[in-house]
Amino acid sequence: MKPRRWISAGVVAVATAAALNALPATASRPYDPTTQTLAALGQRHGLKIGTAVNATALNDAGDPQYRRLAASEFSSVTAENAMKWESLEPTRGTYDWTAADQLVEFAARNRQAVRGHVLVWHSQLPAWLTSGVADGSISKQELRELLRKHITTVVKRYQGRIWQWDVVNEAVSDPWDTPSTLHYKGFWAQNLGPDYIADAFRWARAADPRALLFYNDYNIEAFGSGNPADDKTQFVYDMAKGLRAQGVPIDGVGSQGHLGTQYGNFDTLQVTAALKRFAGLGLATAFTEVDVRSEMTEAVRAGNSAEINPRLQASAANFSVLMKACLAVRTCLSYTVWGFSDKYSWVPDWFNDPPEGLATIYDENYQPKRAYQELKSDLIFAGPPYVLPRVAPRPHR
Ligand code: XIL
């Protein structure tokens, strides 16, 4: 951008932010941003703050607090499991929309956006599909047709009600896989070859002209060596660039943001730089599944504060790094946490050797943790000239 245009954009942004900040304040009760929800504070930047929603918890009459917080603190929701293929079509040919519909209706009632998750993934596939391919009763050609039909059916059902779709999830291997050179991994790549990725985006676009179509993956928060053989962020960047060059209708890259306090992780400027490079491809970005887990040593489990405190602080710092980086890049459209309370986090179930936990922003009794307060203050303290309102991209054809 030329300096003059930058300046005028900056002036508009300052004016917009000033107007947004002029929220109801009276002499007796001045505006106090610390009492606002994450959703309201995100709105000042045009940034949606989302959460994954657990269908069982949402329906638990004995736990009204879950519904209340899901409805009030967040401006976007993602189905934690309800839109996965195994949930939608447990029996071949028979779709069960109950839980997915319920979430979409919940979002509409609460004026929330919906991130659709997920159309193509190697995990949580129905058993009839994977066993049919394994025993040869479903041919490769039929498999491709089943995938096209699945994408078309699901996207059409929710057409106009889904803001962003995770079209393809976790297609790329990790350095600890075999072979260690990064490659397209899993059920779909093995059976259809990597072209399924471009196909999936084209089929999704044909079914909904307006949804923003995302590729979604983990461990892509920052660039590493720059060599796509061992740098997953670089591999995904090259993939997205290739898809754009071929005219594939991909609109964004979602960075899941599953972090752990035991790892080195990143600083705000590294993550910002990565988001900017994706922006340079004409792509939106989003943090789609943020949580920051910690090892639950015996001392932590016994309540030893000398072990608990550093974990809570490191967790808050990591949540904050991703938030600040997102705020700094105008095409970073949303920041979604993967569950908001430790009461329902997937972490203790999935990372149990050694046991991990403490990954979300509220504790098991819905008390906000330090991470929640840091996210709030990031949203409160951010503003022009560096942090500007979001720019919405137009869906690619
Ligand atoms: C997880 C859910 O949270 C669990 O309840 C489920 O048992 C397994 O899947 N990356 C993704 C999410 O894209 O769909 C995963 O969700 C977490 C990792």
Coordinates of C-alpha atoms and ligand atoms in Angstrom, one line a residue:
M1 CA 0.0 0.0 0.0
K2 CA 1.3 3.5 -0.8
P3 CA 1.9 5.7 2.3
R4 CA -1.0 8.1 1.5
R5 CA -3.5 5.3 1.2
W6 CA -2.1 3.8 4.4
I7 CA -2.6 7.1 6.2
S8 CA -6.1 7.5 5.0
A9 CA -7.0 4.0 6.0
G10 CA -5.4 4.7 9.4
V11 CA -7.5 7.8 9.8
V12 CA -10.7 5.9 9.0
A13 CA -9.7 3.2 11.4
V14 CA -9.0 5.6 14.2
A15 CA -12.4 7.2 13.6
T16 CA -14.1 3.8 13.5
A17 CA -12.4 2.7 16.7
A18 CA -13.3 6.0 18.4
A19 CA -16.9 5.6 17.4
L20 CA -17.0 2.0 18.6
N21 CA -15.4 3.0 21.9
A22 CA -18.1 5.6 22.5
L23 CA -20.3 3.0 24.2
P24 CA -23.0 3.9 26.7
A25 CA -21.3 5.8 29.5
T26 CA -23.1 8.0 31.9
A27 CA -21.7 10.3 34.5
S28 CA -22.7 7.9 37.3
R29 CA -21.6 4.7 35.4
P30 CA -18.6 5.2 33.1
Y31 CA -18.0 2.6 30.4
D32 CA -16.0 -0.2 31.9
P33 CA -14.6 -2.6 29.2
T34 CA -13.5 -5.1 31.9
T35 CA -17.2 -6.0 32.5
Q36 CA -17.7 -6.7 28.8
T37 CA -17.8 -10.2 27.3
L38 CA -15.1 -11.5 25.0
A39 CA -17.7 -11.3 22.1
A40 CA -18.3 -7.6 22.8
L41 CA -14.7 -6.7 23.1
G42 CA -13.9 -8.7 19.9
Q43 CA -16.6 -6.7 18.1
R44 CA -14.6 -3.5 18.5
H45 CA -12.1 -5.0 16.1
G46 CA -14.6 -6.9 13.9
L47 CA -13.0 -10.0 15.3
K48 CA -15.3 -13.0 16.1
I49 CA -14.4 -14.9 19.3
G50 CA -15.6 -18.5 19.1
T51 CA -15.8 -21.7 21.0
A52 CA -16.2 -25.3 20.1
V53 CA -19.5 -26.6 21.5
N54 CA -20.0 -30.0 23.1
A55 CA -23.4 -31.2 22.2
T56 CA -23.9 -33.2 25.4
A57 CA -23.0 -30.3 27.6
L58 CA -25.3 -28.0 25.6
N59 CA -28.2 -30.3 26.3
D60 CA -27.5 -30.9 30.0
A61 CA -30.4 -29.4 31.9
G62 CA -28.3 -29.7 35.0
D63 CA -25.6 -27.4 33.7
P64 CA -27.3 -24.1 32.6
Q65 CA -24.0 -22.3 33.1
Y66 CA -22.5 -24.0 30.1
R67 CA -25.3 -22.8 27.8
R68 CA -25.2 -19.3 29.4
L69 CA -21.5 -18.8 28.8
A70 CA -21.6 -20.4 25.3
A71 CA -24.3 -18.0 24.3
S72 CA -22.9 -14.8 26.0
E73 CA -19.1 -14.8 25.8
F74 CA -18.8 -15.9 22.2
S75 CA -19.8 -14.6 18.8
S76 CA -19.0 -17.7 16.8
V77 CA -19.5 -21.4 17.5
T78 CA -18.0 -24.6 16.1
A79 CA -19.5 -28.1 16.6
E80 CA -16.9 -30.1 18.5
N81 CA -18.0 -33.4 16.9
A82 CA -21.6 -33.0 15.6
M83 CA -20.7 -32.2 12.0
K84 CA -18.1 -34.9 11.6
W85 CA -19.0 -37.6 9.0
E86 CA -19.3 -40.4 11.7
S87 CA -21.8 -38.2 13.6
L88 CA -23.8 -37.2 10.5
E89 CA -24.0 -40.5 8.7
P90 CA -23.5 -43.4 11.1
T91 CA -25.4 -45.7 8.8
R92 CA -24.8 -45.6 5.1
G93 CA -27.5 -43.5 3.4
T94 CA -29.1 -42.3 6.7
Y95 CA -28.2 -38.8 7.9
D96 CA -28.8 -37.8 11.5
W97 CA -28.9 -34.0 11.6
T98 CA -30.2 -33.7 15.2
A99 CA -27.1 -32.4 17.0
A100 CA -25.8 -30.3 14.1
D101 CA -29.1 -28.7 13.5
Q102 CA -29.4 -27.9 17.2
L103 CA -26.1 -26.0 17.2
V104 CA -27.0 -24.1 14.0
E105 CA -30.3 -23.1 15.7
F106 CA -28.5 -22.2 18.9
A107 CA -26.2 -19.9 17.0
A108 CA -29.1 -18.2 15.1
R109 CA -31.0 -17.6 18.4
N110 CA -27.9 -16.0 19.9
R111 CA -26.8 -14.2 16.7
Q112 CA -23.6 -16.1 16.4
A113 CA -21.6 -17.1 13.4
V114 CA -21.0 -20.7 12.7
R115 CA -17.7 -22.3 11.7
G116 CA -18.5 -25.5 9.9
H117 CA -16.2 -28.3 11.0
V118 CA -15.4 -30.6 9.1
L119 CA -16.0 -31.8 5.6
V120 CA -12.9 -33.9 4.8
W121 CA -10.8 -35.5 7.5
H122 CA -9.0 -38.8 7.9
S123 CA -10.4 -39.2 11.4
Q124 CA -13.9 -39.8 12.8
L125 CA -15.1 -41.4 9.6
P126 CA -18.0 -43.8 9.8
A127 CA -17.0 -47.4 10.1
W128 CA -19.1 -48.5 7.1
L129 CA -16.9 -46.2 4.9
T130 CA -13.5 -47.2 6.2
S131 CA -14.3 -50.9 6.4
G132 CA -15.9 -50.8 2.9
V133 CA -12.7 -49.4 1.5
A134 CA -10.6 -51.9 3.5
D135 CA -12.5 -55.0 2.3
G136 CA -12.7 -53.7 -1.3
S137 CA -16.5 -53.4 -1.4
I138 CA -16.2 -49.7 -2.0
S139 CA -14.0 -49.0 -5.0
K140 CA -11.7 -45.9 -5.3
Q141 CA -14.1 -44.5 -7.9
E142 CA -17.1 -45.0 -5.7
L143 CA -15.2 -43.5 -2.8
R144 CA -14.6 -40.3 -4.7
E145 CA -18.3 -40.1 -5.6
L146 CA -19.2 -40.7 -1.9
L147 CA -17.0 -37.8 -0.9
R148 CA -18.5 -35.5 -3.5
K149 CA -22.0 -36.5 -2.4
H150 CA -21.2 -36.0 1.3
I151 CA -19.7 -32.5 0.8
T152 CA -22.6 -31.5 -1.4
T153 CA -25.3 -32.8 1.0
V154 CA -23.8 -31.2 4.1
V155 CA -22.9 -27.9 2.6
K156 CA -26.3 -27.5 0.8
R157 CA -28.2 -28.3 4.0
Y158 CA -26.5 -25.4 5.8
Q159 CA -26.1 -23.1 2.8
G160 CA -26.2 -19.5 3.9
R161 CA -25.9 -20.4 7.6
I162 CA -22.2 -21.3 7.8
W163 CA -19.7 -18.4 7.8
Q164 CA -16.5 -20.5 7.4
W165 CA -16.2 -24.2 6.4
D166 CA -13.2 -26.3 7.4
V167 CA -13.2 -28.1 4.0
V168 CA -10.1 -30.1 4.5
N169 CA -8.6 -30.8 7.9
E170 CA -5.1 -32.1 8.8
A171 CA -4.0 -33.4 5.4
V172 CA -0.3 -33.0 6.1
S173 CA 2.0 -35.3 8.0
D174 CA 4.2 -34.4 11.0
P175 CA 8.0 -34.7 11.3
W176 CA 7.5 -37.6 13.7
D177 CA 5.6 -39.6 11.1
T178 CA 7.2 -42.2 8.8
P179 CA 8.6 -41.2 6.4
S180 CA 9.7 -38.0 8.3
T181 CA 9.8 -36.0 5.1
L182 CA 6.5 -34.1 5.1
H183 CA 3.8 -35.5 2.8
Y184 CA 0.1 -35.8 2.3
K185 CA -1.1 -38.4 4.9
G186 CA -4.1 -40.4 5.9
F187 CA -7.1 -42.1 4.5
W188 CA -8.0 -39.7 1.7
A189 CA -4.5 -39.2 0.3
Q190 CA -3.8 -42.9 0.4
N191 CA -7.0 -43.8 -1.4
L192 CA -7.6 -40.9 -3.8
G193 CA -4.2 -39.2 -4.0
P194 CA -3.6 -35.5 -3.1
D195 CA -6.0 -34.2 -5.8
Y196 CA -8.9 -34.8 -3.4
I197 CA -8.0 -31.5 -1.8
A198 CA -8.7 -29.4 -4.8
D199 CA -11.7 -31.4 -5.6
A200 CA -13.1 -30.9 -2.1
F201 CA -12.8 -27.1 -2.3
R202 CA -14.5 -27.1 -5.8
W203 CA -17.4 -29.3 -4.6
A204 CA -17.9 -27.1 -1.5
R205 CA -17.9 -23.9 -3.5
A206 CA -20.4 -25.4 -6.0
A207 CA -22.7 -26.1 -3.0
D208 CA -22.4 -22.7 -1.3
P209 CA -21.2 -19.7 -3.2
R210 CA -20.8 -17.5 -0.1
A211 CA -19.2 -19.5 2.7
L212 CA -15.5 -18.9 3.3
L213 CA -13.6 -22.1 2.6
F214 CA -10.7 -23.0 4.8
Y215 CA -7.9 -25.5 5.0
N216 CA -7.3 -26.3 8.7
D217 CA -4.3 -27.8 10.5
Y218 CA -2.2 -27.9 13.7
N219 CA 1.4 -26.9 14.3
I220 CA 1.3 -24.2 11.6
E221 CA 1.5 -21.2 14.0
A222 CA 4.9 -20.1 12.8
F223 CA 7.5 -20.8 10.1
G224 CA 10.5 -22.9 10.9
S225 CA 13.4 -23.8 8.7
G226 CA 11.5 -22.7 5.5
N227 CA 12.2 -26.1 4.0
P228 CA 8.8 -27.8 3.2
A229 CA 10.5 -31.2 3.9
D230 CA 10.4 -30.5 7.6
D231 CA 8.6 -27.2 8.1
K232 CA 4.9 -27.9 8.2
T233 CA 3.9 -24.2 8.0
Q234 CA 6.0 -23.9 4.8
F235 CA 4.4 -27.1 3.4
V236 CA 0.9 -25.8 4.0
Y237 CA 1.9 -22.4 2.6
D238 CA 3.2 -24.0 -0.6
M239 CA 0.1 -26.1 -0.8
A240 CA -2.2 -23.1 -0.4
K241 CA -0.2 -21.1 -3.0
G242 CA -0.4 -24.0 -5.4
L243 CA -4.2 -24.2 -4.9
R244 CA -4.6 -20.5 -5.5
A245 CA -2.4 -20.7 -8.6
Q246 CA -4.7 -23.4 -10.0
G247 CA -7.8 -21.3 -9.3
V248 CA -9.0 -23.6 -6.5
P249 CA -11.6 -21.7 -4.4
I250 CA -9.8 -21.7 -1.1
D251 CA -10.4 -18.5 1.0
G252 CA -8.4 -19.1 4.2
V253 CA -6.1 -21.2 6.3
G254 CA -7.1 -22.1 9.8
S255 CA -4.4 -22.5 12.4
Q256 CA -5.8 -24.8 15.1
G257 CA -3.5 -23.5 17.9
H258 CA -3.3 -26.5 20.1
L259 CA -0.3 -25.6 22.2
G260 CA 1.3 -27.0 25.4
T261 CA 3.2 -25.2 28.1
Q262 CA 5.9 -27.8 28.0
Y263 CA 7.0 -26.8 24.5
G264 CA 9.0 -23.8 23.3
N265 CA 6.2 -22.3 21.4
F266 CA 6.4 -18.8 19.7
D267 CA 6.4 -15.1 20.3
T268 CA 3.8 -12.7 19.1
L269 CA 5.9 -11.3 16.2
Q270 CA 6.7 -14.8 14.8
V271 CA 3.1 -15.7 14.7
T272 CA 2.2 -12.3 13.3
A273 CA 4.7 -12.8 10.5
A274 CA 3.2 -16.2 9.6
L275 CA -0.3 -14.8 9.4
K276 CA 1.0 -11.9 7.2
R277 CA 2.6 -14.4 4.8
F278 CA -0.7 -16.2 4.4
A279 CA -2.4 -12.8 3.9
G280 CA 0.2 -12.2 1.1
L281 CA -1.4 -15.1 -0.8
G282 CA -4.8 -13.3 -0.7
L283 CA -6.0 -15.7 2.1
A284 CA -7.8 -15.1 5.3
T285 CA -6.6 -16.7 8.5
A286 CA -8.2 -17.8 11.8
F287 CA -7.2 -19.4 15.0
T288 CA -9.7 -22.3 15.0
E289 CA -9.1 -24.6 18.0
V290 CA -7.0 -22.8 20.6
D291 CA -6.1 -24.5 23.8
V292 CA -2.9 -24.6 25.9
R293 CA -2.5 -27.8 27.8
S294 CA 0.0 -28.7 30.6
E295 CA 1.4 -31.8 32.1
M296 CA -0.5 -32.9 35.2
T297 CA 2.3 -34.0 37.4
E298 CA 1.4 -35.6 40.7
A299 CA 2.2 -32.3 42.4
V300 CA -0.3 -30.5 40.1
R301 CA -2.9 -33.1 40.8
A302 CA -2.3 -32.7 44.6
G303 CA -2.9 -28.9 44.3
N304 CA 0.7 -27.7 44.7
S305 CA 0.5 -24.1 43.8
A306 CA 4.2 -23.8 43.1
E307 CA 3.6 -26.2 40.2
I308 CA 0.2 -25.0 39.2
N309 CA 0.9 -21.2 39.0
P310 CA 3.7 -21.4 36.3
R311 CA 1.4 -23.5 34.2
L312 CA -1.5 -21.1 34.4
Q313 CA 0.8 -18.2 33.6
A314 CA 2.4 -19.9 30.7
S315 CA -1.0 -21.0 29.4
A316 CA -2.3 -17.4 29.6
A317 CA 0.8 -16.1 27.8
N318 CA 0.3 -18.6 24.9
F319 CA -3.4 -17.8 24.5
S320 CA -2.3 -14.1 24.4
V321 CA 0.4 -14.6 21.8
L322 CA -2.1 -16.0 19.4
M323 CA -4.6 -13.3 20.1
K324 CA -2.2 -10.5 19.7
A325 CA -0.9 -11.9 16.4
C326 CA -4.4 -12.3 15.2
L327 CA -5.3 -8.7 16.2
A328 CA -2.3 -7.5 14.3
V329 CA -3.4 -8.9 11.0
R330 CA -6.5 -7.5 9.5
T331 CA -7.3 -10.7 7.6
C332 CA -7.3 -12.8 10.7
L333 CA -11.1 -13.1 11.1
S334 CA -11.7 -15.2 14.2
Y335 CA -10.2 -16.6 17.3
T336 CA -11.9 -19.8 18.5
V337 CA -11.1 -21.8 21.6
W338 CA -11.5 -25.6 21.6
G339 CA -14.0 -25.6 24.5
F340 CA -14.1 -23.0 27.1
S341 CA -14.1 -24.9 30.4
D342 CA -11.8 -27.6 31.7
K343 CA -15.0 -29.4 32.7
Y344 CA -15.4 -30.6 29.1
S345 CA -12.0 -30.3 27.5
W346 CA -10.9 -33.1 25.1
V347 CA -7.3 -32.8 26.5
P348 CA -7.5 -35.2 29.5
D349 CA -9.1 -37.9 27.3
W350 CA -6.6 -37.6 24.4
F351 CA -3.3 -36.7 26.2
N352 CA -3.1 -39.2 29.1
D353 CA 0.4 -40.5 28.9
P354 CA 1.6 -38.5 30.7
P355 CA -1.7 -36.9 31.8
E356 CA -2.3 -33.4 30.6
G357 CA -5.0 -30.8 31.4
L358 CA -5.7 -27.2 32.5
A359 CA -6.0 -26.4 28.7
T360 CA -8.9 -23.9 28.6
I361 CA -9.8 -20.4 29.8
Y362 CA -12.3 -21.4 32.6
D363 CA -11.7 -23.9 35.3
E364 CA -14.0 -26.9 35.9
N365 CA -16.3 -24.6 38.0
Y366 CA -16.5 -22.0 35.3
Q367 CA -14.2 -19.6 37.1
P368 CA -12.3 -17.5 34.6
K369 CA -8.6 -18.2 34.6
R370 CA -5.7 -15.9 34.0
A371 CA -5.9 -16.8 30.3
Y372 CA -9.4 -15.4 30.1
Q373 CA -8.4 -12.1 31.7
E374 CA -5.4 -11.8 29.4
L375 CA -7.5 -12.4 26.3
K376 CA -9.8 -9.7 27.5
S377 CA -7.0 -7.2 28.1
D378 CA -5.5 -7.9 24.7
L379 CA -8.8 -7.0 23.2
I380 CA -9.1 -3.9 25.4
F381 CA -5.6 -2.5 24.9
A382 CA -5.4 -3.1 21.2
G383 CA -6.1 -0.3 18.7
P384 CA -4.8 1.8 15.8
P385 CA -2.4 2.3 14.2
Y386 CA -1.2 -1.2 14.5
V387 CA -4.4 -3.0 15.2
L388 CA -7.1 -2.1 12.7
P389 CA -10.6 -3.4 12.0
R390 CA -10.9 -6.7 10.1
V391 CA -11.3 -6.7 6.3
A392 CA -13.7 -9.3 5.0
P393 CA -12.5 -11.1 2.0
R394 CA -14.8 -12.0 -0.9
P395 CA -15.2 -15.7 -1.4
H396 CA -13.0 -17.0 -4.3
R397 CA -14.7 -18.6 -7.2
Ligands
XIL1 C1 -11.6 -33.7 18.9 C2 -12.8 -33.6 19.9 O1 -12.5 -32.5 20.7 C3 -12.9 -34.8 20.7 O2 -14.1 -34.8 21.5 C4 -13.0 -36.0 19.8 O3 -13.1 -37.2 20.5 C5 -11.8 -36.1 18.8 O4 -11.7 -34.9 18.1 N1 -8.3 -31.4 15.7 C6 -9.6 -31.3 15.2 C7 -10.7 -31.5 16.1 O5 -9.7 -30.8 14.1 O6 -11.8 -32.0 15.3 C8 -10.4 -32.5 17.2 O7 -11.5 -32.6 18.0 C9 -9.2 -32.0 17.9 C10 -8.0 -32.0 17.0

